[in-house]
Amino acid sequence: KPKPKTTTQAPEEPEEPEGPEEPEGPEGPEEPEGPEGPEEPEGPEEPEGPAGPEEPEGPEEPRDDDDVKPAPKTTTAAPEEPEDPEEPEEPEDPEEPEEPEESEEPEEPEESEEPEEPEESEEL
């Protein structure tokens, strides 16, 4: 039996004549856009919470500006003017001791006539 010829070329199909182009119908009337709805009012701005209490800075140590000399700045760059090594960095003020040894009002009274916290309070 003779083998059927296999061709890589696609068989030419007869072109179907396209029908007459259908004219597009007339465009309908442009739909008018509806009236814009009322602008939605933005919600009330949320007030920021109250600012927390400002942390108080620690008590400033009393200093006599006349006596206290600033400590020499330590920089990696070579200092232009070397500080005088004879000058003490921070002279202590003998007039105002930082920690008073004897206070006029004792913080913890040793013996008090009326104890603030009674020891016998086991019942809740």
Short mmCIF file of C-alpha atoms in Angstrom, two decimals:
data_model
loop_
_atom_site.label_atom_id
_atom_site.label_comp_id
_atom_site.label_asym_id
_atom_site.label_seq_id
_atom_site.Cartn_x
_atom_site.Cartn_y
_atom_site.Cartn_z
CA LYS A 1 0.00 0.00 0.00
CA PRO A 2 1.40 3.39 -0.88
CA LYS A 3 1.99 5.55 2.24
CA PRO A 4 0.03 8.77 2.39
CA LYS A 5 2.25 11.80 1.77
CA THR A 6 2.94 13.74 4.90
CA THR A 7 3.61 17.37 4.19
CA THR A 8 4.80 19.93 6.65
CA GLN A 9 3.09 22.59 4.59
CA ALA A 10 -0.40 23.23 5.88
CA PRO A 11 -3.01 22.66 3.23
CA GLU A 12 -4.20 25.98 1.91
CA GLU A 13 -7.72 26.58 3.09
CA PRO A 14 -9.81 28.66 0.81
CA GLU A 15 -10.26 32.06 2.45
CA GLU A 16 -13.82 32.69 3.40
CA PRO A 17 -14.84 36.03 2.10
CA GLU A 18 -15.70 38.26 5.03
CA GLY A 19 -19.21 39.52 4.98
CA PRO A 20 -19.89 43.19 4.66
CA GLU A 21 -18.76 45.07 7.79
CA GLU A 22 -21.78 45.76 9.91
CA PRO A 23 -22.00 49.42 10.66
CA GLU A 24 -21.93 50.05 14.41
CA GLY A 25 -25.18 51.34 15.71
CA PRO A 26 -25.39 54.94 16.75
CA GLU A 27 -23.92 55.56 20.18
CA GLY A 28 -26.61 55.91 22.76
CA PRO A 29 -27.01 59.21 24.54
CA GLU A 30 -24.25 59.81 27.07
CA GLU A 31 -25.63 59.04 30.47
CA PRO A 32 -25.39 62.13 32.62
CA GLU A 33 -23.45 61.48 35.78
CA GLY A 34 -25.63 61.58 38.83
CA PRO A 35 -25.25 64.50 41.15
CA GLU A 36 -22.24 64.09 43.42
CA GLY A 37 -23.33 62.90 46.79
CA PRO A 38 -22.71 65.11 49.76
CA GLU A 39 -19.06 65.08 50.75
CA GLU A 40 -18.70 62.81 53.72
CA PRO A 41 -17.50 64.90 56.61
CA GLU A 42 -14.29 63.59 58.08
CA GLY A 43 -14.69 62.25 61.55
CA PRO A 44 -13.59 64.48 64.37
CA GLU A 45 -9.84 64.52 64.71
CA GLU A 46 -8.90 62.32 67.59
CA PRO A 47 -7.26 64.47 70.20
CA GLU A 48 -3.83 63.25 71.15
CA GLY A 49 -3.71 61.74 74.58
CA PRO A 50 -2.54 63.99 77.35
CA ALA A 51 1.20 64.27 77.42
CA GLY A 52 2.69 62.20 80.18
CA PRO A 53 4.18 64.03 83.12
CA GLU A 54 7.49 65.56 82.18
CA GLU A 55 10.18 63.65 83.99
CA PRO A 56 11.79 66.07 86.37
CA GLU A 57 15.50 66.36 85.89
CA GLY A 58 17.57 65.24 88.80
CA PRO A 59 18.64 67.89 91.26
CA GLU A 60 21.42 69.98 89.81
CA GLU A 61 24.59 69.70 91.79
CA PRO A 62 25.52 73.12 93.11
CA ARG A 63 28.63 74.37 91.39
CA ASP A 64 30.68 77.49 91.72
CA ASP A 65 31.27 78.41 88.10
CA ASP A 66 34.26 80.52 89.09
CA ASP A 67 36.13 77.60 90.68
CA VAL A 68 35.09 74.68 88.46
CA LYS A 69 37.24 74.32 85.36
CA PRO A 70 35.92 72.20 82.48
CA ALA A 71 37.58 68.80 82.16
CA PRO A 72 39.88 68.60 79.14
CA LYS A 73 38.06 67.22 76.13
CA THR A 74 39.38 63.83 75.05
CA THR A 75 39.45 63.71 71.28
CA THR A 76 41.16 61.37 68.88
CA ALA A 77 42.45 64.37 66.94
CA ALA A 78 45.62 65.88 68.31
CA PRO A 79 44.64 68.75 70.62
CA GLU A 80 45.90 72.07 69.30
CA GLU A 81 46.47 73.51 72.76
CA PRO A 82 47.53 70.92 75.32
CA GLU A 83 45.87 71.54 78.68
CA ASP A 84 48.07 72.49 81.59
CA PRO A 85 48.66 69.21 83.49
CA GLU A 86 49.24 71.20 86.71
CA GLU A 87 45.62 72.38 86.87
CA PRO A 88 43.30 70.01 88.73
CA GLU A 89 40.44 68.83 86.50
CA GLU A 90 37.56 69.35 88.94
CA PRO A 91 38.47 71.01 92.25
CA GLU A 92 36.18 69.78 95.00
CA ASP A 93 34.23 72.47 96.76
CA PRO A 94 35.00 72.21 100.47
CA GLU A 95 32.31 74.82 101.22
CA GLU A 96 29.38 72.77 99.88
CA PRO A 97 29.65 69.08 100.70
CA GLU A 98 27.54 67.00 98.27
CA GLU A 99 26.38 64.51 100.92
CA PRO A 100 25.66 66.21 104.25
CA GLU A 101 26.57 63.85 107.08
CA GLU A 102 24.41 65.44 109.74
CA SER A 103 20.94 66.49 108.68
CA GLU A 104 18.74 68.70 110.85
CA GLU A 105 15.71 66.49 110.16
CA PRO A 106 16.53 62.80 110.54
CA GLU A 107 14.94 60.79 107.71
CA GLU A 108 14.44 57.62 109.78
CA PRO A 109 13.60 58.35 113.41
CA GLU A 110 14.97 55.61 115.67
CA GLU A 111 12.28 55.87 118.33
CA SER A 112 8.96 57.56 117.62
CA GLU A 113 6.14 58.06 120.13
CA GLU A 114 3.49 57.27 117.52
CA PRO A 115 4.59 54.55 115.08
CA GLU A 116 3.30 55.29 111.56
CA GLU A 117 2.77 51.63 110.65
CA PRO A 118 1.52 49.51 113.54
CA GLU A 119 3.27 46.14 113.55
CA GLU A 120 0.18 44.22 114.70
CA SER A 121 -1.91 44.26 111.51
CA GLU A 122 -2.16 40.61 110.57
CA GLU A 123 -5.92 40.68 109.89
CA LEU A 124 -6.79 41.92 106.41
#
